[in-house]
Coordinates of C-alpha atoms in Angstrom, one line a residue:
Chain A
M9 CA 215.2 -71.8 147.7
S10 CA 218.3 -71.5 146.5
I11 CA 220.4 -74.5 145.5
L12 CA 222.4 -74.9 148.2
G13 CA 220.1 -73.9 150.5
S14 CA 218.8 -77.6 150.8
Y15 CA 222.2 -79.0 150.7
N16 CA 221.0 -82.1 153.6
D17 CA 219.0 -83.0 150.7
W18 CA 221.7 -83.1 148.3
I19 CA 223.7 -84.7 150.7
F20 CA 220.6 -87.7 150.9
V21 CA 220.4 -88.3 147.7
I22 CA 224.3 -88.3 146.8
L23 CA 224.8 -90.9 149.4
L24 CA 221.7 -92.9 149.0
M25 CA 223.1 -93.0 144.8
I26 CA 226.8 -93.9 146.1
G27 CA 224.7 -97.1 148.2
L28 CA 222.6 -98.0 145.6
Y29 CA 225.3 -98.3 143.0
G30 CA 227.8 -100.2 145.1
V31 CA 224.8 -102.7 146.2
I32 CA 224.1 -103.6 142.3
A33 CA 227.9 -103.1 141.1
R34 CA 230.2 -104.7 143.7
H35 CA 230.5 -108.5 143.6
N36 CA 232.0 -109.0 147.0
L37 CA 228.9 -109.6 149.3
V38 CA 230.4 -107.6 152.5
K39 CA 231.0 -104.7 150.1
K40 CA 227.7 -105.1 149.1
V41 CA 226.3 -105.0 153.1
I42 CA 228.8 -101.9 153.3
S43 CA 226.8 -99.9 150.4
L44 CA 223.7 -101.2 151.9
A45 CA 224.6 -99.5 155.1
I46 CA 225.2 -95.9 153.6
F47 CA 222.1 -96.5 151.6
Q48 CA 219.9 -97.0 154.7
T49 CA 222.3 -94.3 156.5
A50 CA 220.8 -91.8 153.9
I51 CA 217.6 -92.5 154.8
F52 CA 218.3 -91.7 158.6
L53 CA 220.1 -88.0 157.5
L54 CA 216.6 -87.8 155.7
F55 CA 214.5 -88.2 158.4
I56 CA 217.2 -86.0 161.4
S57 CA 217.3 -83.4 158.8
M58 CA 213.6 -82.9 158.8
G59 CA 213.7 -82.1 162.4
V60 CA 216.0 -79.4 162.6
R61 CA 213.8 -76.2 163.6
T62 CA 216.3 -72.6 162.7
G63 CA 217.5 -71.8 166.4
G64 CA 215.7 -75.0 167.9
V65 CA 217.4 -76.5 171.0
A66 CA 217.1 -80.1 172.7
P67 CA 213.5 -81.0 173.1
I68 CA 213.4 -80.3 176.7
I69 CA 210.3 -78.6 178.3
Q70 CA 211.4 -75.3 179.8
D71 CA 209.5 -72.7 181.2
D72 CA 210.6 -69.8 178.8
P73 CA 207.9 -70.1 175.7
S74 CA 210.0 -68.1 173.2
I75 CA 212.2 -71.2 173.1
T76 CA 211.7 -73.0 170.1
Y77 CA 212.5 -77.1 170.3
A78 CA 213.5 -79.5 167.6
S79 CA 211.2 -82.2 166.6
P80 CA 212.0 -85.2 169.0
L81 CA 209.6 -87.8 166.8
V82 CA 212.0 -87.8 163.9
Q83 CA 215.1 -88.6 166.2
V84 CA 212.3 -91.6 168.1
L85 CA 211.6 -93.1 164.8
I86 CA 215.3 -93.4 163.4
L87 CA 216.3 -94.6 166.7
T88 CA 213.8 -97.4 165.7
A89 CA 215.2 -97.8 161.9
I90 CA 218.9 -98.2 163.1
V91 CA 217.7 -100.7 165.6
V92 CA 216.2 -102.7 162.6
S93 CA 219.2 -102.3 160.1
L94 CA 221.6 -103.5 162.5
S95 CA 219.3 -106.9 162.7
V96 CA 219.5 -106.8 158.7
F97 CA 223.2 -106.4 159.1
A98 CA 223.5 -109.0 161.8
V99 CA 221.3 -111.2 159.3
A100 CA 223.4 -110.6 156.3
L101 CA 226.7 -111.3 157.6
A102 CA 225.7 -114.5 159.2
I103 CA 224.3 -115.6 156.2
I104 CA 227.5 -114.6 154.6
V105 CA 229.5 -116.5 156.6
N106 CA 227.6 -119.6 155.9
I107 CA 227.8 -119.0 152.2
R108 CA 231.8 -118.8 152.7
R109 CA 231.4 -122.5 154.9
A110 CA 229.4 -124.0 151.7
Y111 CA 231.0 -122.5 148.5
G112 CA 234.6 -121.2 150.2
T113 CA 234.1 -117.4 148.6
I114 CA 232.1 -114.4 149.0
E115 CA 232.1 -113.4 145.4
A116 CA 228.7 -113.0 143.7
D117 CA 230.1 -113.8 140.3
E118 CA 232.0 -116.8 141.2
I119 CA 229.3 -118.6 143.4
V120 CA 226.8 -118.2 140.5
L121 CA 229.9 -120.0 138.3
I122 CA 229.9 -122.7 140.8
D123 CA 225.7 -123.2 140.7
D124 CA 226.2 -123.4 137.1
R125 CA 228.9 -126.1 136.7
Q126 CA 226.9 -128.1 139.4
E127 CA 223.6 -127.9 137.3
E128 CA 225.4 -128.8 133.9
A129 CA 227.3 -131.9 135.9
G130 CA 224.0 -132.8 136.5
E131 CA 224.1 -133.1 140.5
G132 CA 221.1 -131.4 141.3
T133 CA 219.4 -131.4 144.3
P134 CA 221.3 -133.3 146.9
Chain B
M28 CA 188.3 -108.2 178.3
I29 CA 189.5 -110.4 175.8
E30 CA 186.8 -109.0 173.8
A31 CA 188.6 -105.1 174.1
H32 CA 191.7 -106.4 173.6
L33 CA 191.4 -108.8 170.4
P34 CA 193.6 -106.5 168.0
V35 CA 197.0 -106.4 170.4
L36 CA 196.3 -110.3 171.8
V37 CA 196.4 -111.8 168.4
V38 CA 199.9 -110.3 167.8
V39 CA 201.0 -110.8 171.4
V40 CA 199.9 -114.6 171.7
L41 CA 202.4 -114.8 168.6
L42 CA 205.0 -113.2 169.8
L43 CA 205.7 -114.6 173.5
G44 CA 205.4 -118.1 171.4
A45 CA 207.9 -117.2 169.5
I46 CA 210.2 -116.4 172.8
V47 CA 209.1 -119.8 174.5
T48 CA 209.7 -122.0 171.5
V49 CA 213.2 -121.0 171.7
L50 CA 213.4 -121.8 175.1
G51 CA 211.7 -125.4 174.6
G52 CA 214.8 -126.7 173.0
G53 CA 214.4 -129.4 170.1
G54 CA 212.4 -132.1 170.1
R55 CA 208.4 -132.4 169.9
G56 CA 208.2 -129.3 172.1
S57 CA 209.1 -126.3 170.3
W58 CA 206.5 -127.5 167.3
L59 CA 203.7 -128.3 170.3
V60 CA 204.1 -124.7 171.5
A61 CA 204.5 -123.4 168.0
L62 CA 201.3 -124.9 167.0
A63 CA 199.4 -123.9 170.1
A64 CA 200.3 -120.0 169.6
V65 CA 199.0 -120.3 166.0
A66 CA 196.2 -122.1 166.8
T67 CA 195.1 -119.5 169.8
S68 CA 195.9 -116.7 167.4
F69 CA 193.8 -118.2 165.0
F70 CA 191.0 -118.3 167.4
L71 CA 191.2 -114.9 168.4
A72 CA 191.0 -113.9 164.5
L73 CA 187.8 -115.5 164.6
R74 CA 186.7 -113.6 167.2
L75 CA 187.7 -110.7 165.9
L76 CA 186.4 -111.4 162.3
E77 CA 183.2 -111.8 163.6
K78 CA 183.1 -108.9 165.5
V79 CA 184.3 -106.7 162.8
V80 CA 181.3 -108.1 160.8
S81 CA 179.0 -107.7 163.3
D82 CA 179.9 -104.2 164.9
G83 CA 182.2 -102.3 161.8
S84 CA 186.0 -101.8 162.4
V85 CA 187.6 -102.2 165.6
R86 CA 190.4 -99.8 167.5
E87 CA 192.6 -99.7 170.5
L88 CA 194.4 -97.1 171.7
L89 CA 197.9 -99.2 173.1
G90 CA 198.7 -97.6 176.4
D91 CA 195.2 -95.6 176.4
W92 CA 197.4 -92.5 174.9
P93 CA 194.8 -90.6 172.3
A94 CA 194.7 -91.5 168.4
P95 CA 197.0 -88.9 166.7
W96 CA 199.8 -89.0 169.7
G97 CA 199.7 -92.7 170.7
I98 CA 199.7 -95.7 168.4
E99 CA 196.3 -96.7 167.3
L100 CA 195.2 -100.2 166.4
H101 CA 192.7 -100.3 163.9
V102 CA 191.1 -103.9 162.1
D103 CA 188.9 -103.1 159.7
L104 CA 187.0 -105.9 157.5
L105 CA 189.6 -106.4 155.1
G106 CA 192.8 -106.2 158.1
A107 CA 190.5 -109.3 159.8
I108 CA 190.1 -110.9 156.7
I109 CA 193.7 -110.5 155.7
I110 CA 194.4 -111.7 159.5
T111 CA 192.4 -114.6 159.4
L112 CA 193.9 -116.0 156.4
V113 CA 197.4 -115.6 157.7
T114 CA 196.7 -117.4 160.8
G115 CA 194.4 -119.8 159.1
V116 CA 197.3 -120.6 156.3
G117 CA 199.4 -120.5 159.6
L118 CA 197.8 -123.1 161.3
V119 CA 198.1 -125.5 158.8
T120 CA 201.2 -125.0 157.2
T121 CA 202.3 -125.7 160.9
F122 CA 200.6 -128.7 161.1
Y123 CA 202.2 -129.8 157.9
S124 CA 205.6 -128.8 159.0
Y125 CA 206.2 -131.3 162.1
R126 CA 207.5 -134.1 159.1
S127 CA 208.8 -131.8 156.5
V128 CA 210.8 -129.9 158.8
R129 CA 212.4 -133.0 160.6
H130 CA 213.7 -133.8 157.2
E131 CA 215.0 -131.1 156.0
I132 CA 216.4 -129.0 159.1
A133 CA 219.3 -130.3 161.3
A134 CA 217.3 -131.4 164.9
D135 CA 219.7 -129.1 167.2
R136 CA 218.2 -125.7 165.1
V137 CA 214.3 -127.3 165.3
N138 CA 213.6 -124.5 167.9
L139 CA 215.0 -121.7 166.3
F140 CA 213.1 -122.6 163.3
Y141 CA 209.9 -122.4 164.8
S142 CA 210.6 -119.1 166.8
L143 CA 211.5 -117.6 163.4
W144 CA 208.4 -119.4 162.0
L145 CA 206.1 -117.4 164.9
L146 CA 207.8 -114.0 164.4
A147 CA 207.6 -114.2 160.6
I148 CA 203.9 -114.2 161.4
T149 CA 203.7 -112.3 164.2
G150 CA 205.0 -109.2 162.0
M151 CA 202.8 -110.2 159.2
V152 CA 199.7 -110.0 161.6
G153 CA 200.8 -107.3 163.3
I154 CA 201.0 -105.0 159.8
C155 CA 197.3 -105.8 159.6
V156 CA 196.2 -104.4 163.0
T157 CA 198.2 -101.2 163.0
G158 CA 196.8 -97.8 162.0
D159 CA 200.3 -96.4 162.2
V160 CA 202.7 -96.4 159.1
F161 CA 205.8 -96.4 160.6
N162 CA 204.5 -99.5 162.6
I163 CA 203.7 -101.0 159.2
Y164 CA 207.6 -100.5 158.1
V165 CA 208.7 -102.1 161.6
L166 CA 206.7 -105.1 161.4
L167 CA 207.1 -105.6 158.3
E168 CA 210.9 -105.7 158.6
V169 CA 210.1 -107.8 161.7
S170 CA 208.7 -110.5 159.2
S171 CA 210.9 -110.0 156.7
L172 CA 214.1 -110.9 158.7
A173 CA 212.4 -113.7 159.9
M174 CA 211.9 -114.6 156.6
Y175 CA 215.3 -113.9 155.3
S176 CA 216.6 -116.6 157.9
L177 CA 213.6 -118.9 156.9
V178 CA 215.0 -119.4 153.5
A179 CA 218.5 -119.6 154.6
M180 CA 217.7 -122.7 156.8
G181 CA 217.0 -124.7 153.7
K182 CA 220.9 -124.8 153.5
D183 CA 220.5 -128.3 154.7
R184 CA 218.6 -129.7 151.9
D185 CA 220.3 -127.4 149.1
R186 CA 223.3 -124.8 149.6
R187 CA 221.9 -122.3 147.0
A188 CA 219.1 -121.5 149.3
L189 CA 221.9 -119.1 151.1
P190 CA 222.3 -117.3 147.9
A191 CA 218.9 -116.8 147.7
A192 CA 218.5 -115.8 151.3
F193 CA 220.9 -113.0 150.5
N194 CA 219.5 -112.0 147.3
Y195 CA 216.0 -111.7 149.1
L196 CA 217.4 -109.9 152.1
V197 CA 219.4 -106.9 149.6
L198 CA 216.1 -106.5 147.7
G199 CA 214.0 -106.6 150.4
S200 CA 215.9 -104.0 152.1
I201 CA 216.2 -101.5 149.5
A202 CA 212.1 -102.1 149.3
A203 CA 211.9 -101.3 153.0
S204 CA 214.4 -98.4 152.8
F205 CA 212.4 -97.0 149.7
I206 CA 208.8 -97.6 151.6
L207 CA 210.4 -95.6 154.8
I208 CA 211.6 -92.8 152.2
G209 CA 207.8 -92.6 151.5
I210 CA 206.9 -92.3 154.8
G211 CA 209.6 -90.2 155.0
Y212 CA 208.3 -87.6 152.4
L213 CA 204.5 -88.0 153.7
Y214 CA 205.1 -87.1 157.3
M215 CA 207.5 -84.0 156.0
L216 CA 204.0 -83.0 154.4
T217 CA 201.6 -83.7 157.3
G218 CA 203.5 -83.9 160.5
T219 CA 201.5 -87.3 161.6
L220 CA 202.0 -90.8 160.6
N221 CA 198.4 -92.1 161.8
I222 CA 196.4 -93.6 158.8
D223 CA 193.2 -91.7 159.1
D224 CA 195.2 -88.3 160.3
L225 CA 197.3 -88.7 157.4
H226 CA 194.1 -89.4 154.9
Q227 CA 192.6 -86.2 156.3
R228 CA 195.2 -84.0 155.8
L229 CA 196.7 -85.4 152.4
S230 CA 193.0 -84.6 151.1
Q231 CA 193.4 -81.0 152.1
L232 CA 196.8 -80.5 150.0
P233 CA 196.9 -79.5 146.6
Q234 CA 198.7 -81.7 144.4
N235 CA 202.5 -81.1 144.9
R236 CA 205.6 -83.1 143.6
T237 CA 206.6 -84.5 146.9
L238 CA 203.3 -86.3 147.5
E239 CA 204.3 -87.5 143.8
T240 CA 207.3 -88.6 144.9
A241 CA 206.4 -90.5 148.2
F242 CA 203.8 -92.6 146.4
A243 CA 206.4 -93.2 143.5
F244 CA 208.7 -94.6 146.3
L245 CA 205.9 -96.2 148.3
M246 CA 204.7 -98.1 145.0
V247 CA 208.6 -99.0 144.0
G248 CA 209.3 -100.4 147.5
L249 CA 205.7 -102.4 147.5
S250 CA 206.4 -103.9 144.2
I251 CA 209.6 -105.4 145.1
K252 CA 208.0 -106.9 148.1
V253 CA 205.3 -108.2 146.3
A254 CA 207.5 -109.6 143.3
L255 CA 205.5 -107.5 140.4
F256 CA 207.3 -107.9 137.2
P257 CA 210.1 -106.5 136.6
L258 CA 210.7 -106.5 140.2
H259 CA 210.3 -110.3 141.0
L260 CA 213.6 -111.8 140.6
W261 CA 214.1 -112.8 144.1
L262 CA 210.7 -114.6 144.5
P263 CA 211.8 -117.7 142.0
E264 CA 214.9 -118.8 143.8
A265 CA 213.7 -118.3 147.4
Y266 CA 210.8 -119.8 147.3
S267 CA 212.4 -123.0 145.6
R268 CA 215.9 -123.3 147.5
A269 CA 213.3 -122.5 151.0
P270 CA 212.4 -125.5 153.0
T271 CA 209.4 -126.6 151.9
A272 CA 207.2 -125.6 154.5
V273 CA 208.5 -122.3 154.4
A274 CA 207.6 -121.9 150.7
A275 CA 203.9 -122.9 151.5
L276 CA 203.6 -120.3 154.2
L277 CA 205.3 -117.7 152.2
S278 CA 204.0 -118.5 149.2
A279 CA 200.7 -118.3 150.5
T280 CA 201.0 -115.2 153.2
A281 CA 204.3 -112.9 152.3
T282 CA 203.1 -111.4 149.4
K283 CA 199.4 -111.3 150.2
V284 CA 200.1 -109.3 153.4
G285 CA 202.6 -107.3 150.7
I286 CA 199.2 -106.6 149.0
Y287 CA 197.4 -105.6 152.2
I288 CA 199.8 -103.3 152.3
T289 CA 199.4 -101.7 149.0
F290 CA 195.6 -101.7 149.3
R291 CA 196.4 -99.6 152.7
F292 CA 198.3 -96.8 151.3
V293 CA 196.3 -97.0 147.7
F294 CA 192.5 -96.7 149.4
S295 CA 193.4 -95.7 152.9
V296 CA 196.0 -93.4 152.9
F297 CA 195.9 -91.5 149.4
G298 CA 192.2 -92.2 148.9
T299 CA 190.2 -92.1 146.0
D300 CA 188.2 -88.9 146.9
T301 CA 191.2 -87.3 147.0
G302 CA 191.6 -86.8 143.4
F303 CA 195.4 -87.8 143.4
L304 CA 195.2 -91.3 142.2
G305 CA 194.4 -90.7 138.5
V306 CA 194.9 -92.5 135.4
S307 CA 198.1 -91.2 135.0
N308 CA 199.4 -93.1 138.1
S309 CA 197.7 -96.3 137.3
T310 CA 199.0 -96.9 133.7
I311 CA 202.6 -97.5 135.0
L312 CA 201.2 -100.3 137.4
L313 CA 198.8 -101.9 134.5
T314 CA 201.6 -102.0 131.9
C315 CA 203.8 -104.0 134.7
A316 CA 200.9 -105.9 136.1
A317 CA 199.7 -107.3 132.6
L318 CA 203.3 -108.0 131.3
A319 CA 203.5 -110.4 134.8
I320 CA 200.7 -112.0 134.0
V321 CA 202.2 -112.9 130.4
F322 CA 206.0 -112.8 131.3
G323 CA 205.2 -115.0 134.3
S324 CA 203.1 -117.7 132.5
L325 CA 205.6 -118.1 129.6
S326 CA 208.4 -118.7 132.0
A327 CA 206.3 -120.7 133.8
A328 CA 206.4 -123.1 131.3
R329 CA 209.8 -123.4 130.6
Q330 CA 211.1 -124.3 134.3
K331 CA 212.3 -128.0 135.1
S332 CA 211.5 -128.3 138.5
L333 CA 207.7 -128.1 140.1
S334 CA 208.9 -125.9 142.6
R335 CA 210.0 -123.1 140.2
I336 CA 206.7 -123.7 137.9
L337 CA 205.0 -122.6 141.2
A338 CA 207.4 -119.8 141.8
Y339 CA 206.6 -118.2 138.4
S340 CA 203.2 -118.9 138.0
S341 CA 203.0 -116.8 141.4
V342 CA 204.6 -113.6 139.9
A343 CA 201.7 -114.3 137.3
Q344 CA 199.3 -114.4 140.0
I345 CA 200.3 -111.4 141.4
G346 CA 200.2 -109.3 138.2
Y347 CA 196.4 -110.4 138.2
I348 CA 196.0 -109.0 141.6
V349 CA 198.3 -105.7 141.2
L350 CA 195.8 -105.2 137.7
G351 CA 192.9 -105.3 139.7
L352 CA 193.8 -103.0 142.3
A353 CA 194.8 -100.6 139.9
L354 CA 191.9 -100.3 137.8
L355 CA 190.6 -98.7 140.5
E356 CA 186.7 -100.3 139.5
K357 CA 184.4 -102.0 141.9
N358 CA 184.3 -105.1 140.0
A359 CA 188.2 -105.4 139.4
V360 CA 188.9 -104.4 143.0
E361 CA 186.5 -106.8 144.3
G362 CA 188.3 -109.6 141.7
A363 CA 191.6 -108.6 143.2
L364 CA 190.9 -109.4 147.4
L365 CA 189.5 -112.5 145.8
H366 CA 191.9 -113.3 144.0
T367 CA 194.7 -112.5 147.2
V368 CA 192.6 -114.6 149.3
F369 CA 191.9 -117.9 147.0
H370 CA 195.6 -118.0 145.5
A371 CA 196.6 -117.9 148.8
L372 CA 195.1 -121.1 149.1
M373 CA 196.1 -122.4 145.9
K374 CA 199.4 -122.1 146.1
G375 CA 199.9 -122.7 149.7
G376 CA 198.3 -126.1 148.8
L377 CA 200.2 -126.7 145.7
F378 CA 203.7 -125.7 147.5
M379 CA 203.1 -128.3 150.0
V380 CA 202.6 -131.2 147.0
A381 CA 205.5 -129.9 145.9
G382 CA 207.0 -130.1 149.2
I383 CA 205.5 -133.7 149.5
Y384 CA 207.0 -135.0 146.8
I385 CA 211.0 -133.8 148.1
Y386 CA 209.5 -135.5 151.0
R387 CA 209.1 -139.0 149.0
L388 CA 211.8 -138.8 146.1
G389 CA 214.1 -135.9 147.3
S390 CA 213.8 -133.4 144.4
N391 CA 210.5 -132.2 142.5
D392 CA 212.6 -131.9 139.0
L393 CA 210.2 -133.0 136.5
D394 CA 211.9 -135.9 135.1
R395 CA 211.9 -137.3 138.4
L396 CA 207.9 -137.1 138.5
R397 CA 207.4 -139.1 135.4
G398 CA 204.5 -141.8 136.2
I399 CA 204.3 -140.8 139.9
G400 CA 200.4 -140.3 139.6
R401 CA 200.1 -144.1 140.0
K402 CA 202.4 -144.2 142.6
M403 CA 200.8 -141.2 144.8
P404 CA 197.6 -141.2 144.0
W405 CA 196.2 -138.8 146.7
T406 CA 199.4 -136.5 146.1
S407 CA 198.9 -136.5 142.5
A408 CA 195.1 -135.4 142.7
A409 CA 196.1 -132.9 145.1
L410 CA 198.3 -131.6 142.4
V411 CA 195.4 -131.7 140.0
A412 CA 192.8 -130.0 142.2
G413 CA 195.2 -127.4 142.6
G414 CA 196.4 -127.2 139.0
L415 CA 192.7 -126.4 137.7
G416 CA 192.4 -123.6 140.4
M417 CA 195.6 -122.1 138.8
I418 CA 194.0 -121.9 135.4
G419 CA 190.4 -120.9 136.3
V420 CA 188.7 -124.0 135.3
P421 CA 184.7 -123.2 136.7
G422 CA 184.2 -124.8 140.2
T423 CA 187.2 -124.1 141.6
A424 CA 188.1 -120.9 143.5
G425 CA 190.1 -119.3 140.3
F426 CA 187.4 -119.2 138.3
I427 CA 185.5 -116.7 140.4
S428 CA 188.1 -114.1 141.1
K429 CA 189.3 -114.1 137.4
L430 CA 185.7 -113.9 136.8
Y431 CA 185.8 -110.3 138.5
L432 CA 188.8 -109.1 137.1
L433 CA 187.8 -110.0 133.3
R434 CA 184.4 -107.8 134.4
G435 CA 186.4 -105.4 135.8
T436 CA 188.7 -104.9 132.8
I437 CA 185.2 -105.5 130.3
A438 CA 183.7 -102.6 132.6
S439 CA 186.8 -99.7 132.1
G440 CA 186.9 -100.9 128.6
E441 CA 190.5 -101.9 128.8
W442 CA 190.4 -104.4 125.9
L443 CA 194.2 -105.1 126.1
L444 CA 194.0 -106.2 129.6
T445 CA 191.2 -108.6 129.0
A446 CA 193.2 -109.9 126.2
A447 CA 196.4 -109.9 129.0
I448 CA 193.9 -112.5 131.5
L449 CA 193.0 -114.5 128.5
L450 CA 196.3 -115.0 127.4
G451 CA 197.6 -115.6 131.3
S452 CA 195.0 -118.3 131.6
I453 CA 195.9 -120.0 128.8
F454 CA 199.8 -120.1 129.2
A455 CA 198.4 -121.3 132.5
A456 CA 196.7 -124.4 131.1
I457 CA 199.6 -125.4 129.0
Y458 CA 202.1 -125.1 132.3
V459 CA 199.5 -127.5 134.2
W460 CA 199.0 -129.4 131.4
R461 CA 202.8 -130.2 131.3
V462 CA 203.0 -131.2 134.7
L463 CA 200.0 -133.2 134.9
E464 CA 201.0 -134.9 131.7
I465 CA 204.5 -136.1 133.3
V466 CA 203.0 -137.1 136.4
Y467 CA 200.0 -139.4 134.7
L468 CA 200.7 -140.1 131.5
Q469 CA 204.3 -140.7 131.3
K470 CA 206.3 -144.2 132.3
A471 CA 208.1 -144.0 135.2
T472 CA 211.8 -144.3 134.5
D473 CA 212.6 -146.0 137.7
D474 CA 211.0 -148.9 139.4
R475 CA 211.8 -148.3 143.1
E476 CA 209.0 -148.8 145.2
I477 CA 207.6 -145.1 146.5
K478 CA 205.1 -145.0 148.8
E479 CA 202.1 -142.7 149.1
A480 CA 202.8 -139.7 151.8
P481 CA 201.8 -140.0 155.4
L482 CA 198.8 -138.3 156.4
E483 CA 200.4 -135.8 158.2
L484 CA 201.6 -134.4 155.2
L485 CA 198.5 -135.2 152.7
I486 CA 195.6 -133.7 155.5
P487 CA 196.9 -130.3 155.2
T488 CA 197.2 -130.2 151.8
W489 CA 194.0 -131.4 151.1
T490 CA 192.8 -129.1 153.7
L491 CA 194.0 -126.0 151.9
L492 CA 192.9 -127.1 148.5
G493 CA 189.6 -128.8 149.9
L494 CA 189.0 -125.3 150.8
S495 CA 189.3 -123.7 147.6
I496 CA 187.1 -126.1 145.7
A497 CA 185.0 -125.4 148.7
V498 CA 184.6 -122.0 147.9
G499 CA 184.4 -122.4 144.4
L500 CA 181.6 -124.2 144.6
H501 CA 179.6 -122.2 147.5
S502 CA 181.0 -118.5 146.9
S503 CA 178.7 -116.6 147.9
W504 CA 179.4 -116.1 151.5
V505 CA 183.4 -115.3 150.7
V506 CA 182.4 -113.1 147.7
E507 CA 179.9 -111.0 150.1
L508 CA 182.3 -110.6 152.3
L509 CA 185.1 -109.3 150.2
E510 CA 182.6 -107.0 148.5
G511 CA 182.0 -105.6 152.0
A512 CA 185.7 -105.0 152.5
A513 CA 186.4 -103.7 148.4
A514 CA 183.3 -101.5 149.1
A515 CA 185.1 -99.9 152.5
M516 CA 188.1 -99.8 150.2
L517 CA 186.4 -97.8 147.6
G518 CA 184.5 -95.8 149.7
G519 CA 187.1 -93.5 150.7
N520 CA 188.4 -93.9 154.4
G521 CA 188.5 -97.7 155.1

């Protein structure tokens, strides 16, 4: 197998790493969530490209036995996974809205600073 | 009719409860619905456990589709034990939550809180009944999403709950994605998602790189979910900022279900008879586990609040469990299972004690707890009972599980691990003593009148801690039950 032959795997790995880097390196919480989205989309591509067959058609059963079909199961699995990741983003964004209300910022480093200052002032748990 | 559908009913009752509680509105109603749902589920779980003990594992085909195509529910002894544990602890913490939730969460959100509460338990129980790896992923996300939101609901007491919940969410999602990638590679290799089928086909495959990659992704993902050192960073923040009832529930059940999934993948999917699990695979896990024990206990001794001490102690206890699991030796695996159950009882009870202090004092920072032992004797006695269990003093449940783990490390000749377990117990004695010294021997700094905790909080706390002492004194039946589960795991196909 040549290096370019498995190009779908390369795309998967590159997207996965871009996403993971973004989650770690970005301070802005919304950008972290967007990076998480890229990370999870990469996995969807891995699954869907798994189901491809050369010359395969959409898996609707026809009488002709010579037809090859693309695997429908991985697509169903990913449909579920998309719903799951959608819910993750909904919860994540809801938490970010609440963080903005409580702290007045959505930058992770500023939030840490605010908490440290509060702890030094001895305010502790209200 | 009910007998045949026990595996699915135990989950559906909770799911229906989660929907009804939202409609129930605020007030006492939503709590009653939640209590009824968890109690019913616990009752069904006991029936299920009884059935599994007498007739062996229970299978159910959803919609009557035969196994590799349809989704099969499969409850074996380990699954039934964990379901009983989760619903049982869930019942006690639900009882406990009535007062503390009213105290910590705005009244108009109480019904939503209980809906999330039930969804979290639904997901955890669902994981234990299913025989399909993709189902495990989906249900893991169902329970995790509910848990992120539950942690975030601690914002009414402490706004730091929000960043804690966000970090938990990001790490939890990355973990779940890694697990999904692992499942993807397994599917690529075998073309099936059914656990029994996977095991059969994997045992016919030669050693290959894809299989190793799948195992690595699964283990890293699961290590984040169970908070194995050095991937534990989300845990102390999340547990110490969450509403107190949530901290008690999560510490007792969430990581335990993660451990269950790890057991499932290691023993039921990969299996000890395939020749895949070898020394090379477990060295990394053993190293992390040993470091978790030492580092977790050491960090616990340096924390400033009781909640955070307990949270770091959890990191150490996860180390004990993973150590037993990764040794792949009979005594050690039994010890890991025993520790999973016993730690759930002890840590759940201890987090309830931490919650009671917050309920009465507004905080459980150590300098606020000076001399509290005289003002709240029953609560503080519970702290002693749980603390001794954490150290592993003879007569408590913690002693028995650590004894099995020690036997396991000695039997496999891993002296460094034996040393790690003993060192961990010494550090545990230090952090427990540090708290007890403040609670009992130091003079109170403020003279405010502080009443003993209300009975609604004390009874559930003592139920869990009393149970942990009871099994410490009369352990034979629990040990026998878990030995059976361990034997089934090690015997290959669980």
